[in-house]
Short mmCIF file of C-alpha atoms and ligand atoms in Angstrom, two decimals:
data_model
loop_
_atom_site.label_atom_id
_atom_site.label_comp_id
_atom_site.label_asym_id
_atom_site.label_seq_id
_atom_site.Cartn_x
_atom_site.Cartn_y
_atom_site.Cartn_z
CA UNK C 1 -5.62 24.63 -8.49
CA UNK C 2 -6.34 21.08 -9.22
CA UNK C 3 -4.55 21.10 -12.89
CA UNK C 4 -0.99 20.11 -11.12
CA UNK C 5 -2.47 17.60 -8.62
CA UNK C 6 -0.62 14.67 -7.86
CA UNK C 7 -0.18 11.61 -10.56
CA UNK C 8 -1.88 13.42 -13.35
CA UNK C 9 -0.35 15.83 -16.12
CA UNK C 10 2.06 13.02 -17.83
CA UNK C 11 3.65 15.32 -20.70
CA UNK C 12 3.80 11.92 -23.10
CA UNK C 13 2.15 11.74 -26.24
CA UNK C 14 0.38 8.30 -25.30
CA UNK C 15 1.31 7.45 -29.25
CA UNK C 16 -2.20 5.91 -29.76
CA UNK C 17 -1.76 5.81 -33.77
CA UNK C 18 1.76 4.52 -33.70
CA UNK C 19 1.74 2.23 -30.89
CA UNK C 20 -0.60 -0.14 -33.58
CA UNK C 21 1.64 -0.32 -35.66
CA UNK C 22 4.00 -3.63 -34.59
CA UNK C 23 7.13 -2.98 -36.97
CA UNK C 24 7.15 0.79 -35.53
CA UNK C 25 6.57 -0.57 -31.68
CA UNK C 26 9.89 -3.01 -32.06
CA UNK C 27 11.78 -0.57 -33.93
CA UNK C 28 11.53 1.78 -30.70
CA UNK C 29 12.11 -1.25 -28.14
CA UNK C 30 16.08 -1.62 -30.29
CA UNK C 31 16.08 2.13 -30.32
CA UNK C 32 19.19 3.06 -29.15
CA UNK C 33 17.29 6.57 -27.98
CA UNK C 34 14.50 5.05 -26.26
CA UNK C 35 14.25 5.79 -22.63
CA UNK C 36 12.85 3.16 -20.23
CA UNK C 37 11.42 3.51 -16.53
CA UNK C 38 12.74 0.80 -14.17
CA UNK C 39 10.36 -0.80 -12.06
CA UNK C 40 11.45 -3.16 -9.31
CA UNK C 41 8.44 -4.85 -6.79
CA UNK C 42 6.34 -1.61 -8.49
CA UNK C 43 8.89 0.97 -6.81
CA UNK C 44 10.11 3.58 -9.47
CA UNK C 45 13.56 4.09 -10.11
CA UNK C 46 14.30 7.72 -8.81
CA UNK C 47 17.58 9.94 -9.26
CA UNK C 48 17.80 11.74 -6.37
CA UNK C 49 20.75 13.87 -7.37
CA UNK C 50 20.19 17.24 -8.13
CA UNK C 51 16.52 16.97 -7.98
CA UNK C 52 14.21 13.66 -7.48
CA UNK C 53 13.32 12.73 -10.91
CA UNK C 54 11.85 9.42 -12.32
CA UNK C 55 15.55 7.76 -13.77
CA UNK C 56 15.51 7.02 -17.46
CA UNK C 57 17.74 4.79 -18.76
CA UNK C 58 18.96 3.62 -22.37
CA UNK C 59 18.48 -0.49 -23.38
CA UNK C 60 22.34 -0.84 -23.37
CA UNK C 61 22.03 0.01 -19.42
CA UNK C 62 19.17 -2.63 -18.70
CA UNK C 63 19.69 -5.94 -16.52
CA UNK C 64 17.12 -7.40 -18.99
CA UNK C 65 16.39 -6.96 -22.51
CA UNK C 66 13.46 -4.55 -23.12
CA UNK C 67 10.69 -6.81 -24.53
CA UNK C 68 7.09 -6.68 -25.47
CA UNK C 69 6.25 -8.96 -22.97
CA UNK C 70 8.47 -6.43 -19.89
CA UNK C 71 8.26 -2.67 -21.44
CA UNK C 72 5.45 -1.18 -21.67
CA UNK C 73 5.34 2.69 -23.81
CA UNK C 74 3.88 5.11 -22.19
CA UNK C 75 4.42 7.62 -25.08
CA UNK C 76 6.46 9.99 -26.72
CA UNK C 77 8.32 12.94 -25.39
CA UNK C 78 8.84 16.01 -26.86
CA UNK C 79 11.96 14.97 -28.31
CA UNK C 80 9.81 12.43 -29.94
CA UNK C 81 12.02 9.48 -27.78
CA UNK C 82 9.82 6.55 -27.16
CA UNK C 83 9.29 6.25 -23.32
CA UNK C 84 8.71 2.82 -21.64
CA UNK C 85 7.63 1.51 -18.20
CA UNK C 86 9.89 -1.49 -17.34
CA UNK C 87 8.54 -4.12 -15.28
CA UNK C 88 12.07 -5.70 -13.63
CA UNK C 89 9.78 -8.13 -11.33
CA UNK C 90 10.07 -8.34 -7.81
CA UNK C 91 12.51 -8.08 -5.34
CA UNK C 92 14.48 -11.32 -6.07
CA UNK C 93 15.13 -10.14 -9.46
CA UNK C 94 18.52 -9.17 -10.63
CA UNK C 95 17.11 -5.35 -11.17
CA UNK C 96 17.96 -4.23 -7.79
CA UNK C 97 21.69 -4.15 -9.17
CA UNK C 98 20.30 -0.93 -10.75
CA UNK C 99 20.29 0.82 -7.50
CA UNK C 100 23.43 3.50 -6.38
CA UNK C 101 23.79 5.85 -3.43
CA UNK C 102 21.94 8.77 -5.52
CA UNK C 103 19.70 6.57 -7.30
CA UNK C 104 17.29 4.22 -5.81
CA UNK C 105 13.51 2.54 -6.36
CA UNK C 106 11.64 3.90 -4.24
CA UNK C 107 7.44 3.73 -2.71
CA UNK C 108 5.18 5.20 -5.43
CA UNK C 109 3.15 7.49 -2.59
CA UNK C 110 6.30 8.66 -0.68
CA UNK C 111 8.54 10.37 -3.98
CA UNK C 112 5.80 11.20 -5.80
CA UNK C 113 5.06 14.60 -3.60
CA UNK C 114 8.83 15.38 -4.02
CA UNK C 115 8.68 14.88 -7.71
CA UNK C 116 8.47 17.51 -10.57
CA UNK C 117 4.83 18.52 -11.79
CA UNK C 118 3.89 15.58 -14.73
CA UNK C 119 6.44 13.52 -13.52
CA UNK C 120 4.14 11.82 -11.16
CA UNK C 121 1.70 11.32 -14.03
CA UNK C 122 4.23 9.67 -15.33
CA UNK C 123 5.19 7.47 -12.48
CA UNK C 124 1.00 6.37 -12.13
CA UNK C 125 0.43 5.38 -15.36
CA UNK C 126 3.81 3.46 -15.36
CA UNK C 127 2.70 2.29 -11.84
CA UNK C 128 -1.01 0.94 -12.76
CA UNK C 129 0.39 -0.34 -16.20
CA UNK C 130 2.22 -2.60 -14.59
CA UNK C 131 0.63 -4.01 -12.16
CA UNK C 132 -2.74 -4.86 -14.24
CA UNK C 133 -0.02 -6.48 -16.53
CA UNK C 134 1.50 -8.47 -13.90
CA UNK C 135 -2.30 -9.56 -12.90
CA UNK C 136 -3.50 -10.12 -16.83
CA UNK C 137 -1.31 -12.62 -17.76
CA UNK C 138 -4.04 -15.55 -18.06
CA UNK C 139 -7.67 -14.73 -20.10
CA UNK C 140 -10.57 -14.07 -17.97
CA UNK C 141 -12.88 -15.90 -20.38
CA UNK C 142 -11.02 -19.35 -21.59
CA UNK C 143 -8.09 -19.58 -19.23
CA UNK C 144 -5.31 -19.33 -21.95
CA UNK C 145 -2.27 -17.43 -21.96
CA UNK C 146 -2.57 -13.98 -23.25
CA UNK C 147 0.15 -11.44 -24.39
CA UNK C 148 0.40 -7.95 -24.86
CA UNK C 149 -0.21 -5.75 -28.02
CA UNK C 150 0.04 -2.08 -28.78
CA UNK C 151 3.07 -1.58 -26.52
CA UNK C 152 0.82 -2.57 -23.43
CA UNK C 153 -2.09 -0.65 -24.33
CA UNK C 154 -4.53 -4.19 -24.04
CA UNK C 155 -3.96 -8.00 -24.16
CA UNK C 156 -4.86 -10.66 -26.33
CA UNK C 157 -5.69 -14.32 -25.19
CA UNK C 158 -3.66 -16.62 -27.26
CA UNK C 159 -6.28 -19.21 -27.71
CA UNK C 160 -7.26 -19.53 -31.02
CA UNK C 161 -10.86 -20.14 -30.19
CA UNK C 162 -11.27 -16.94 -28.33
CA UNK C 163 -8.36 -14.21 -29.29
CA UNK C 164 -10.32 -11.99 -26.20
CA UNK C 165 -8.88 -8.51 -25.80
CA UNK C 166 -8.11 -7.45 -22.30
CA UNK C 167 -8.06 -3.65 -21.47
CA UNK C 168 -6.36 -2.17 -18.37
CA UNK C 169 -9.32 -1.59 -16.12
CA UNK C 170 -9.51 2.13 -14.26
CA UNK C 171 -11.98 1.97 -11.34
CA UNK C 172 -13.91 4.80 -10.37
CA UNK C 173 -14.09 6.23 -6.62
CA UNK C 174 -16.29 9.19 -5.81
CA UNK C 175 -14.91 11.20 -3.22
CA UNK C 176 -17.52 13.94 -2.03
CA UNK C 177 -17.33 16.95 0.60
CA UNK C 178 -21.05 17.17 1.91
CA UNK C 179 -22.17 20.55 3.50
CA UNK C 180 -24.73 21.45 5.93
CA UNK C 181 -25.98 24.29 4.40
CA UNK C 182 -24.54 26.11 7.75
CA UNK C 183 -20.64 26.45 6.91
CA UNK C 184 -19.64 22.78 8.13
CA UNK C 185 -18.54 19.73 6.16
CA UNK C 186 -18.71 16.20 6.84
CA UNK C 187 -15.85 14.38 7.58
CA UNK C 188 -14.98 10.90 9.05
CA UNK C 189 -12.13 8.31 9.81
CA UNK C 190 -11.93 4.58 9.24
CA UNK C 191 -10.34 2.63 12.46
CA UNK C 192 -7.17 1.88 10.26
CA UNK C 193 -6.18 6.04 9.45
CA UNK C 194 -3.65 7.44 11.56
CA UNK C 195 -5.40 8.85 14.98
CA UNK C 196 -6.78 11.55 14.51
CA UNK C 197 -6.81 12.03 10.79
CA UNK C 198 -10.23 12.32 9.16
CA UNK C 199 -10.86 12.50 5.34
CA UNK C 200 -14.11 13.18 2.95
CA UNK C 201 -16.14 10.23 2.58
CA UNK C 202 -15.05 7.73 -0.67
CA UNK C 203 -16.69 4.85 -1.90
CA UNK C 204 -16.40 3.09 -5.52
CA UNK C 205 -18.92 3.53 -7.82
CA UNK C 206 -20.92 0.71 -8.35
CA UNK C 207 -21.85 -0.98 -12.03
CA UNK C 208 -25.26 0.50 -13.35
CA UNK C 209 -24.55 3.58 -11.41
CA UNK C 210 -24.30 7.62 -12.20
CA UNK C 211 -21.97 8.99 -10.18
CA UNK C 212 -24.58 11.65 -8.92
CA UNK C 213 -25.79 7.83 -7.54
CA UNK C 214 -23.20 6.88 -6.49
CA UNK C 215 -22.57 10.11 -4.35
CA UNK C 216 -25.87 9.80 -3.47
CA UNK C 217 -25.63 6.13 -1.85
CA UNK C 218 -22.47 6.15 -0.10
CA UNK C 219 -23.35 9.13 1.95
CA UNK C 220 -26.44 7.49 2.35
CA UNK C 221 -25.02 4.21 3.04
CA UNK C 222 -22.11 5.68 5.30
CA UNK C 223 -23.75 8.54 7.46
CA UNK C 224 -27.48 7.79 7.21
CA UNK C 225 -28.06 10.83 5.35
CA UNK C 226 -29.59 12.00 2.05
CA UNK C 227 -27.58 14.95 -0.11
CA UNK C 228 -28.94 16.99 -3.29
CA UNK C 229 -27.34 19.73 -5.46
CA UNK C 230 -24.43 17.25 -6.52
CA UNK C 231 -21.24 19.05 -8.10
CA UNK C 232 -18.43 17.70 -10.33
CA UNK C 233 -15.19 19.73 -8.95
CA UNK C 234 -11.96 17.52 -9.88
CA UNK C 235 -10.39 14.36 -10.53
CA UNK C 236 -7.01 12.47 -9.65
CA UNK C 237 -5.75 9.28 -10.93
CA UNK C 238 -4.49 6.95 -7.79
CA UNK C 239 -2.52 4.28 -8.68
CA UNK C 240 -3.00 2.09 -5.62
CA UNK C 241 -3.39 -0.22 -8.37
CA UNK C 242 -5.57 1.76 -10.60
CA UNK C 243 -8.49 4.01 -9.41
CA UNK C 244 -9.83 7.61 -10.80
CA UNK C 245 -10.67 9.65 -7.62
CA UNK C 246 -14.07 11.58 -8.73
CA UNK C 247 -14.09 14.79 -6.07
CA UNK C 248 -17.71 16.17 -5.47
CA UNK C 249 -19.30 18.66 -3.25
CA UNK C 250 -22.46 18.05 -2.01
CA UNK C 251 -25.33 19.82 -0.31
CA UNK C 252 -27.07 17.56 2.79
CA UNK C 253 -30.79 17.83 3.18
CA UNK C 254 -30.69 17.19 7.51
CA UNK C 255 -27.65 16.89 9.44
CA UNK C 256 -28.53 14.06 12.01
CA UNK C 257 -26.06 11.17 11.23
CA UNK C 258 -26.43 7.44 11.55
CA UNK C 259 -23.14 6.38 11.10
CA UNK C 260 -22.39 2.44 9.90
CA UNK C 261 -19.43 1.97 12.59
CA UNK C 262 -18.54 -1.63 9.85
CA UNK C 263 -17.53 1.66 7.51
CA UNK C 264 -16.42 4.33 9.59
CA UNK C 265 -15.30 4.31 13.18
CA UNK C 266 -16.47 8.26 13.31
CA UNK C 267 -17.86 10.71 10.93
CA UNK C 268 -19.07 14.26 12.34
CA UNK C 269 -19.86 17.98 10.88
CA UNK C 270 -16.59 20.55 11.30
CA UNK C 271 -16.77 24.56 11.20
CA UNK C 272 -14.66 26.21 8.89
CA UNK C 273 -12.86 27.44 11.29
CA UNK C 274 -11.92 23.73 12.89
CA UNK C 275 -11.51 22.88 8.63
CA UNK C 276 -8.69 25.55 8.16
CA UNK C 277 -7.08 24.74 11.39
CA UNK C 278 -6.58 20.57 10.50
CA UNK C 279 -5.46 21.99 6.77
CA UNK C 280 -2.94 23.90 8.17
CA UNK C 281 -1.69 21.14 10.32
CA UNK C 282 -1.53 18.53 7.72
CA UNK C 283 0.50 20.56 5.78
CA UNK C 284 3.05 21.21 8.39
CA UNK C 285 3.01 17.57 8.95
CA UNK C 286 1.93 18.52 12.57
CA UNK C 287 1.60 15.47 14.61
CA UNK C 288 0.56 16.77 17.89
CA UNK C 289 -2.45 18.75 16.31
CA UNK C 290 -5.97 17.19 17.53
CA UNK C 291 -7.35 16.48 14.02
CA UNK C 292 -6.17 16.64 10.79
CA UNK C 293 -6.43 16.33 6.93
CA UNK C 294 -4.79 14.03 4.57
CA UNK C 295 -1.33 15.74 2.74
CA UNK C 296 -1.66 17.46 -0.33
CA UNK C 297 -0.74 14.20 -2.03
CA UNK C 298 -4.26 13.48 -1.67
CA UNK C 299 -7.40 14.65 -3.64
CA UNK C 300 -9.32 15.21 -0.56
CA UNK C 301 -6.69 17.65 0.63
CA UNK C 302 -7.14 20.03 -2.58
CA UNK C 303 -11.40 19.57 -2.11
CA UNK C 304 -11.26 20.98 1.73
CA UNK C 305 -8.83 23.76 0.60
CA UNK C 306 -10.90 24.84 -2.53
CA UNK C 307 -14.21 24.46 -0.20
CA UNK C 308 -12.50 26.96 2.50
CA UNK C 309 -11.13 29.19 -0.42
CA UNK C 310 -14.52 29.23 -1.93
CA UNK C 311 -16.57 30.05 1.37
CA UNK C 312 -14.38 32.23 2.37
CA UNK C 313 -13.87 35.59 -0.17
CA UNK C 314 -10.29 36.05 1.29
CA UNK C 315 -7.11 35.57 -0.56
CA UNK C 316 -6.55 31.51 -1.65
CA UNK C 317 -4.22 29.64 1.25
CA UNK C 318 -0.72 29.59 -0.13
CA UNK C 319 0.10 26.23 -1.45
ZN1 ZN F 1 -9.33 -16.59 -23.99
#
């Protein structure tokens, strides 16, 4: 259930042998059959005509000439065309031009749900590639101007003293579903969600950490309590810039919370029965329901469904 989830399952062959190779990389930035994926203030390019679908245009098309230093591959498809993410800039940029009634850049989190299955695995790594890009420009280390190699896949610092590489950073979020032993979860909303709306706990994981840890110290840190019999159950890439969204279950050892209102505004345990009814309503998009989930665009979604599926022995919820 978790192998389609939003902003994974790119279909591109990420082209890590070829991309090295600097006479190959140029060749497919003049290729007359290379596909690129506009970019304009980090909104996607989207034909909405028949279907949404990320637009792909050919260089000849392109306000700007596809460079090194503005297209970044993403891979191959499997008509072996070279596919690139195309930074156009922001909004003052003469990329907007690019937009038509049935074809327009668009929010990253509002097409993606609409989008084809690996199409919005496309549109995150596109997304995240070029933003850490846009915020890589100067070396960490000496200050110097670096530039990108391998079609995008690091930087180098131009200084000859230093020649740093920079690689695009993913950062890691455990996201965990904590059970009472008793057929409730834990659940809680920050002041800034939507009324009503409460989520699993999240929290990054920190340097020098497992993410059993990590688990571990955010519930701990967040709710006052401490969990055991930490499970692995699935993973989504959010590119909000760049983060990996690590779902867990986990098993609490008491259920008396402490909350740390600076983190959460509320957190409290819900029956399955109060779980299946907030599901239901986030997926109608009910806004009149007391509580409810966030959409299936969300990782957190998928881990209360699979939780109720998995409790329950019934038939799984229809998608
Ligand atoms: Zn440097």
């Amino acid at each position: 259930m978790f192998e389609g989830i939003t902003f994974s399952a790119s279909p591109l062959n990420r082209a890590d042998r070829q991309r090295r190779d600097g006479a190959w990389l140029r060749a497919r930035l003049d290729d007359p059959d290379s596909l690129f994926l506009p970019f304009l203030a980090l909104k996607p390019l989207v034909n909405l005509d028949p279907a949404p679908a990320l637009a792909r245009l050919r260089a000849a098309d392109l306000p700007v000439h596809p460079s090194e230093e503005n297209a970044f591959l993403l891979g191959l498809d499997n008509d072996g065309h070279a596919v690139f993410a195309l930074d156009l800039g922001n909004e003052n940029n003469g990329g907007a031009a690019l937009a038509e009634p049935m074809r327009k850049f668009i929010d990253a989190r509002s097409i993606a749900p609409a989008l084809p299955p690996g199409e919005s695995g496309i549109l995150a790594h596109g997304r995240s590639r070029i933003d850490w890009h846009a915020r890589h420009r100067f070396c960490a280390r000496c200050g110097h101007v670096t530039v990108p190699e391998a079609g995008g896949q690091h930087r180098r610092c131009q200084n000859p003293d230093c020649g740093a590489e920079h690689f695009p950073r993913t950062d890691p979020v455990v996201i965990m579903l904590v059970e009472d032993g008793e057929g409730r979860i834990l659940l809680g909303r920050q002041a800034h969600f939507p009324d009503g709306n409460f989520s699993a706990l999240a929290g990054f994981v920190d340097q020098g950490e497992r993410i059993e840890e990590a688990v571990q110290r955010e519930i701990r840190e967040e709710a006052g309590i401490e969990v055991d019999n930490i499970r692995y159950i699935a993973s989504q890439p959010w590119p909000f810039p760049s983060t990996l969204m690590i779902g867990c279950f986990a098993t609490a050892r008491s259920t008396a919370l402490n909350i740390d209102t600076h983190e959460l505004e509320q957190a409290r345990w819900f029956t399955r029965e109060e779980a299946a009814a907030m599901l239901a309503a986030s997926r109608a998009e009910d806004d009149i329901a007391p509580h409810r989930l966030p959409p299936p665009l969300a990782i957190a979604h998928h881990l209360i469904r699979h939780w109720l599926e998995q409790n329950s022995g019934q038939e799984p919820c229809p998608s």
